[in-house]
Amino acid sequence: MPKRISVLHQYLLPKQALTTLAGRVARAEDERFTPQLIRWFAKRYGVNMEEALNPDLASYTSFNDFFTRALRPDARPLAAADFVCPVDGAISQCGAIERDQIIQAKGHRYSTAALVGGDGALAAQFDHGSFATLYLSPRDYHRIHMPCDGRLTRMIYVPGALFSVNPATARGVPGLFARNERVVCVFESAFGPFVLTLVGATIVGSMATSWYGVVNPPRTRTVREWRYDDQQIVLKKGEEMGRFLLGSTVVMLFPKGVLEFNQDWTPGRAIRMGEAMGRKPKA
């Protein structure tokens, strides 16, 4: 009950209106206000601009340009691993999917079917598989990369709420990642199918993918789906696949017997894009 009380205000906040307003501010190109906002944000959250391709805060024309900044080519070398970490951030949870149940936090679970928008056939491919939930804080690099080579087959936009996705909210809001707005990206790989889900949150102005661009807005009340079976959209390990315009969470699903996590991967641990996430288990 105390955990529920600690996030009660999030049920009461006008999250949609706040998110719409934040999106407008982030897109704005105001010669006076935008540089001040960027400088304040970088100082407030301790953003490391030394690793940015463009370290000059004053040169960014909008907050979105700054927030989705590129890194220097040498800033995130790829580990020699079957699977690499797709983002900078922290591990919220990772491990085994118990039949179709994913651990959100102590005392909270949700189903893979709920995460992918109710598609039971898609979710069933990951029964007893592996999952990883990775949280991106405001200070982090907010481009999302491929954990392994993959060919895109589907993209599903699932409408939902806009709760915060910070650790405290994950502990207090049941089914958080299957309640919030999200973009589910489905890939085929040499290891079988996998899902990479971009989860929205309060003041996340939008989510974008490299092959489509900005997926939301518009924010619709119904599920939208795009099929790519007849196209060869192939992305290599470490290649950018999407980005958050203001930060959030990534949830990945892998089939049974495909992924053995790096032994250092434990909840709460800080992570960097390109580091070793895991390997295919030895036969």
GROMACS .gro file of C-alpha atoms in nm:
model
  283
    1MET     CA    1   0.000   0.000   0.000
    2PRO     CA    2   0.276   0.258   0.078
    3LYS     CA    3   0.415   0.204  -0.275
    4ARG     CA    4   0.070   0.273  -0.423
    5ILE     CA    5   0.039   0.590  -0.214
    6SER     CA    6   0.381   0.714  -0.329
    7VAL     CA    7   0.263   0.716  -0.692
    8LEU     CA    8  -0.096   0.829  -0.628
    9HIS     CA    9  -0.025   1.171  -0.776
   10GLN     CA   10   0.052   1.008  -1.110
   11TYR     CA   11  -0.305   0.882  -1.137
   12LEU     CA   12  -0.426   1.238  -1.080
   13LEU     CA   13  -0.190   1.430  -1.309
   14PRO     CA   14  -0.318   1.542  -1.653
   15LYS     CA   15  -0.048   1.328  -1.817
   16GLN     CA   16  -0.173   1.365  -2.174
   17ALA     CA   17  -0.183   1.744  -2.152
   18LEU     CA   18   0.159   1.763  -1.988
   19THR     CA   19   0.306   1.537  -2.257
   20THR     CA   20   0.155   1.742  -2.539
   21LEU     CA   21   0.292   2.063  -2.385
   22ALA     CA   22   0.637   1.908  -2.333
   23GLY     CA   23   0.644   1.795  -2.695
   24ARG     CA   24   0.572   2.147  -2.817
   25VAL     CA   25   0.843   2.295  -2.596
   26ALA     CA   26   1.095   2.031  -2.707
   27ARG     CA   27   1.027   2.101  -3.077
   28ALA     CA   28   1.038   2.480  -3.041
   29GLU     CA   29   1.325   2.675  -3.197
   30ASP     CA   30   1.336   2.985  -2.980
   31GLU     CA   31   1.666   3.172  -3.002
   32ARG     CA   32   1.639   3.295  -2.641
   33PHE     CA   33   1.451   3.026  -2.449
   34THR     CA   34   1.587   2.707  -2.613
   35PRO     CA   35   1.959   2.765  -2.531
   36GLN     CA   36   1.870   2.846  -2.171
   37LEU     CA   37   1.660   2.530  -2.139
   38ILE     CA   38   1.938   2.314  -2.283
   39ARG     CA   39   2.205   2.463  -2.056
   40TRP     CA   40   1.981   2.420  -1.750
   41PHE     CA   41   1.901   2.061  -1.837
   42ALA     CA   42   2.263   1.965  -1.907
   43LYS     CA   43   2.375   2.111  -1.574
   44ARG     CA   44   2.079   1.977  -1.375
   45TYR     CA   45   2.128   1.617  -1.492
   46GLY     CA   46   2.505   1.616  -1.540
   47VAL     CA   47   2.494   1.537  -1.911
   48ASN     CA   48   2.836   1.434  -2.043
   49MET     CA   49   2.885   1.642  -2.358
   50GLU     CA   50   3.250   1.537  -2.402
   51GLU     CA   51   3.133   1.217  -2.572
   52ALA     CA   52   2.884   1.396  -2.800
   53LEU     CA   53   2.962   1.429  -3.170
   54ASN     CA   54   2.871   1.795  -3.129
   55PRO     CA   55   2.968   1.913  -2.777
   56ASP     CA   56   2.858   2.275  -2.833
   57LEU     CA   57   2.536   2.324  -2.634
   58ALA     CA   58   2.470   2.660  -2.798
   59SER     CA   59   2.458   2.509  -3.148
   60TYR     CA   60   2.146   2.295  -3.096
   61THR     CA   61   1.841   2.463  -3.250
   62SER     CA   62   1.582   2.274  -3.042
   63PHE     CA   63   1.571   2.073  -2.723
   64ASN     CA   64   1.489   1.762  -2.928
   65ASP     CA   65   1.806   1.809  -3.133
   66PHE     CA   66   2.008   1.820  -2.811
   67PHE     CA   67   1.823   1.535  -2.643
   68THR     CA   68   1.870   1.297  -2.937
   69ARG     CA   69   2.232   1.406  -2.994
   70ALA     CA   70   2.468   1.166  -3.167
   71LEU     CA   71   2.782   1.037  -2.996
   72ARG     CA   72   3.135   1.032  -3.129
   73PRO     CA   73   3.198   0.721  -3.343
   74ASP     CA   74   3.448   0.591  -3.086
   75ALA     CA   75   3.230   0.658  -2.780
   76ARG     CA   76   3.050   0.320  -2.776
   77PRO     CA   77   3.264   0.039  -2.915
   78LEU     CA   78   3.076  -0.287  -2.971
   79ALA     CA   79   3.172  -0.584  -2.755
   80ALA     CA   80   3.260  -0.916  -2.915
   81ALA     CA   81   2.935  -1.077  -2.801
   82ASP     CA   82   2.634  -1.244  -2.964
   83PHE     CA   83   2.408  -0.979  -2.809
   84VAL     CA   84   2.504  -0.624  -2.714
   85CYS     CA   85   2.324  -0.370  -2.497
   86PRO     CA   86   2.102  -0.147  -2.716
   87VAL     CA   87   2.098   0.163  -2.491
   88ASP     CA   88   2.264   0.363  -2.219
   89GLY     CA   89   2.076   0.347  -1.890
   90ALA     CA   90   2.017   0.103  -1.608
   91ILE     CA   91   1.880  -0.249  -1.582
   92SER     CA   92   1.530  -0.243  -1.436
   93GLN     CA   93   1.488  -0.622  -1.455
   94CYS     CA   94   1.619  -0.904  -1.670
   95GLY     CA   95   1.603  -1.282  -1.671
   96ALA     CA   96   1.369  -1.567  -1.756
   97ILE     CA   97   1.010  -1.530  -1.875
   98GLU     CA   98   0.807  -1.770  -1.659
   99ARG     CA   99   0.572  -1.920  -1.918
  100ASP     CA  100   0.435  -1.580  -2.031
  101GLN     CA  101   0.500  -1.371  -1.721
  102ILE     CA  102   0.758  -1.091  -1.700
  103ILE     CA  103   0.884  -0.950  -1.370
  104GLN     CA  104   0.822  -0.575  -1.350
  105ALA     CA  105   0.931  -0.527  -0.988
  106LYS     CA  106   0.896  -0.712  -0.661
  107GLY     CA  107   0.531  -0.818  -0.636
  108HIS     CA  108   0.443  -0.710  -0.990
  109ARG     CA  109   0.429  -0.918  -1.310
  110TYR     CA  110   0.261  -0.874  -1.646
  111SER     CA  111   0.215  -1.091  -1.953
  112THR     CA  112   0.405  -1.088  -2.280
  113ALA     CA  113   0.070  -1.080  -2.463
  114ALA     CA  114  -0.028  -0.760  -2.283
  115LEU     CA  115   0.309  -0.603  -2.369
  116VAL     CA  116   0.275  -0.668  -2.744
  117GLY     CA  117  -0.081  -0.540  -2.764
  118GLY     CA  118  -0.279  -0.862  -2.715
  119ASP     CA  119  -0.129  -1.070  -2.996
  120GLY     CA  120  -0.125  -1.414  -2.835
  121ALA     CA  121   0.046  -1.588  -3.127
  122LEU     CA  122   0.333  -1.339  -3.125
  123ALA     CA  123   0.368  -1.356  -2.746
  124ALA     CA  124   0.367  -1.738  -2.745
  125GLN     CA  125   0.697  -1.740  -2.934
  126PHE     CA  126   0.863  -1.611  -2.617
  127ASP     CA  127   0.712  -1.848  -2.358
  128HIS     CA  128   0.987  -1.951  -2.115
  129GLY     CA  129   1.226  -1.724  -2.302
  130SER     CA  130   1.427  -1.425  -2.178
  131PHE     CA  131   1.351  -1.058  -2.126
  132ALA     CA  132   1.535  -0.740  -2.038
  133THR     CA  133   1.381  -0.411  -1.923
  134LEU     CA  134   1.620  -0.117  -1.954
  135TYR     CA  135   1.548   0.228  -1.809
  136LEU     CA  136   1.684   0.546  -1.968
  137SER     CA  137   1.718   0.838  -1.727
  138PRO     CA  138   1.708   1.203  -1.841
  139ARG     CA  139   2.088   1.229  -1.848
  140ASP     CA  140   2.137   0.928  -2.075
  141TYR     CA  141   2.203   0.902  -2.448
  142HIS     CA  142   1.860   0.842  -2.603
  143ARG     CA  143   1.919   0.664  -2.930
  144ILE     CA  144   1.832   0.294  -2.942
  145HIS     CA  145   2.049   0.041  -3.124
  146MET     CA  146   2.020  -0.320  -3.237
  147PRO     CA  147   2.123  -0.594  -2.991
  148CYS     CA  148   2.205  -0.823  -3.285
  149ASP     CA  149   2.152  -0.835  -3.662
  150GLY     CA  150   1.783  -0.844  -3.747
  151ARG     CA  151   1.529  -0.815  -4.029
  152LEU     CA  152   1.221  -0.610  -3.946
  153THR     CA  153   0.890  -0.792  -3.998
  154ARG     CA  154   0.631  -0.588  -3.804
  155MET     CA  155   0.580  -0.266  -3.610
  156ILE     CA  156   0.282  -0.228  -3.376
  157TYR     CA  157   0.172   0.096  -3.210
  158VAL     CA  158  -0.022   0.023  -2.889
  159PRO     CA  159  -0.208   0.316  -2.730
  160GLY     CA  160  -0.196   0.346  -2.354
  161ALA     CA  161  -0.138   0.555  -2.046
  162LEU     CA  162   0.157   0.788  -1.990
  163PHE     CA  163   0.279   0.705  -1.640
  164SER     CA  164   0.637   0.782  -1.550
  165VAL     CA  165   0.863   0.478  -1.590
  166ASN     CA  166   1.117   0.553  -1.319
  167PRO     CA  167   1.201   0.277  -1.067
  168ALA     CA  168   0.962   0.410  -0.800
  169THR     CA  169   0.669   0.401  -1.044
  170ALA     CA  170   0.764   0.051  -1.161
  171ARG     CA  171   0.732  -0.062  -0.800
  172GLY     CA  172   0.399   0.112  -0.748
  173VAL     CA  173   0.193   0.088  -1.069
  174PRO     CA  174   0.080  -0.268  -1.161
  175GLY     CA  175   0.143  -0.372  -1.522
  176LEU     CA  176   0.316  -0.042  -1.594
  177PHE     CA  177   0.497  -0.139  -1.915
  178ALA     CA  178   0.187  -0.308  -2.056
  179ARG     CA  179  -0.030  -0.007  -1.967
  180ASN     CA  180   0.177   0.273  -2.114
  181GLU     CA  181   0.179   0.372  -2.479
  182ARG     CA  182   0.440   0.175  -2.673
  183VAL     CA  183   0.586   0.083  -3.010
  184VAL     CA  184   0.653  -0.291  -3.054
  185CYS     CA  185   0.917  -0.376  -3.315
  186VAL     CA  186   0.940  -0.741  -3.426
  187PHE     CA  187   1.255  -0.879  -3.590
  188GLU     CA  188   1.382  -1.208  -3.730
  189SER     CA  189   1.743  -1.298  -3.662
  190ALA     CA  190   1.990  -1.586  -3.681
  191PHE     CA  191   1.878  -1.664  -3.325
  192GLY     CA  192   1.508  -1.662  -3.408
  193PRO     CA  193   1.248  -1.387  -3.356
  194PHE     CA  194   1.291  -1.110  -3.104
  195VAL     CA  195   1.092  -0.807  -2.991
  196LEU     CA  196   1.225  -0.465  -2.904
  197THR     CA  197   0.959  -0.246  -2.745
  198LEU     CA  198   0.983   0.131  -2.695
  199VAL     CA  199   0.770   0.229  -2.395
  200GLY     CA  200   0.636   0.583  -2.369
  201ALA     CA  201   0.600   0.785  -2.050
  202THR     CA  202   0.493   1.119  -1.907
  203ILE     CA  203   0.637   1.405  -2.117
  204VAL     CA  204   0.785   1.165  -2.374
  205GLY     CA  205   0.698   1.382  -2.673
  206SER     CA  206   0.729   1.102  -2.926
  207MET     CA  207   0.904   0.782  -3.029
  208ALA     CA  208   1.070   0.735  -3.366
  209THR     CA  209   1.222   0.449  -3.566
  210SER     CA  210   1.492   0.469  -3.832
  211TRP     CA  211   1.270   0.318  -4.104
  212TYR     CA  212   0.949   0.510  -4.033
  213GLY     CA  213   1.032   0.832  -3.851
  214VAL     CA  214   0.810   0.966  -3.575
  215VAL     CA  215   0.543   0.708  -3.488
  216ASN     CA  216   0.356   0.919  -3.235
  217PRO     CA  217   0.194   1.164  -3.247
  218PRO     CA  218  -0.066   1.103  -3.371
  219ARG     CA  219  -0.189   0.925  -3.060
  220THR     CA  220  -0.480   0.704  -3.157
  221ARG     CA  221  -0.716   0.502  -2.942
  222THR     CA  222  -0.671   0.186  -3.145
  223VAL     CA  223  -0.377  -0.041  -3.221
  224ARG     CA  224  -0.199   0.038  -3.549
  225GLU     CA  225   0.020  -0.212  -3.730
  226TRP     CA  226   0.268  -0.207  -4.018
  227ARG     CA  227   0.388  -0.524  -4.195
  228TYR     CA  228   0.730  -0.547  -4.356
  229ASP     CA  229   0.739  -0.914  -4.461
  230ASP     CA  230   0.781  -0.819  -4.827
  231GLN     CA  231   1.061  -0.569  -4.758
  232GLN     CA  232   1.426  -0.622  -4.678
  233ILE     CA  233   1.473  -0.382  -4.387
  234VAL     CA  234   1.785  -0.531  -4.231
  235LEU     CA  235   1.969  -0.364  -3.945
  236LYS     CA  236   2.311  -0.470  -3.822
  237LYS     CA  237   2.415  -0.523  -3.461
  238GLY     CA  238   2.485  -0.183  -3.306
  239GLU     CA  239   2.304   0.011  -3.580
  240GLU     CA  240   2.057   0.277  -3.468
  241MET     CA  241   1.695   0.158  -3.487
  242GLY     CA  242   1.509   0.433  -3.304
  243ARG     CA  243   1.510   0.712  -3.052
  244PHE     CA  244   1.307   0.868  -2.771
  245LEU     CA  245   1.223   1.236  -2.785
  246LEU     CA  246   1.247   1.261  -2.405
  247GLY     CA  247   1.338   0.945  -2.221
  248SER     CA  248   1.173   0.619  -2.129
  249THR     CA  249   1.223   0.240  -2.124
  250VAL     CA  250   1.304  -0.043  -2.363
  251VAL     CA  251   1.170  -0.399  -2.311
  252MET     CA  252   1.317  -0.687  -2.514
  253LEU     CA  253   1.186  -1.042  -2.556
  254PHE     CA  254   1.384  -1.342  -2.680
  255PRO     CA  255   1.277  -1.707  -2.735
  256LYS     CA  256   1.367  -1.995  -2.507
  257GLY     CA  257   1.726  -2.119  -2.522
  258VAL     CA  258   1.856  -1.823  -2.722
  259LEU     CA  259   2.009  -1.581  -2.470
  260GLU     CA  260   2.233  -1.638  -2.168
  261PHE     CA  261   2.279  -1.303  -1.996
  262ASN     CA  262   2.615  -1.160  -1.904
  263GLN     CA  263   2.669  -1.266  -1.540
  264ASP     CA  264   2.722  -0.900  -1.444
  265TRP     CA  265   2.372  -0.807  -1.559
  266THR     CA  266   2.167  -0.757  -1.243
  267PRO     CA  267   1.880  -0.518  -1.158
  268GLY     CA  268   1.996  -0.165  -1.083
  269ARG     CA  269   2.326  -0.195  -1.268
  270ALA     CA  270   2.427   0.093  -1.497
  271ILE     CA  271   2.474  -0.009  -1.860
  272ARG     CA  272   2.619   0.141  -2.177
  273MET     CA  273   2.520   0.085  -2.535
  274GLY     CA  274   2.749  -0.167  -2.704
  275GLU     CA  275   2.861  -0.359  -2.395
  276ALA     CA  276   2.814  -0.737  -2.383
  277MET     CA  277   2.455  -0.825  -2.294
  278GLY     CA  278   2.483  -1.200  -2.341
  279ARG     CA  279   2.555  -1.494  -2.566
  280LYS     CA  280   2.381  -1.788  -2.719
  281PRO     CA  281   2.412  -2.084  -2.475
  282LYS     CA  282   2.653  -2.356  -2.576
  283ALA     CA  283   2.485  -2.671  -2.702
   0.00000   0.00000   0.00000
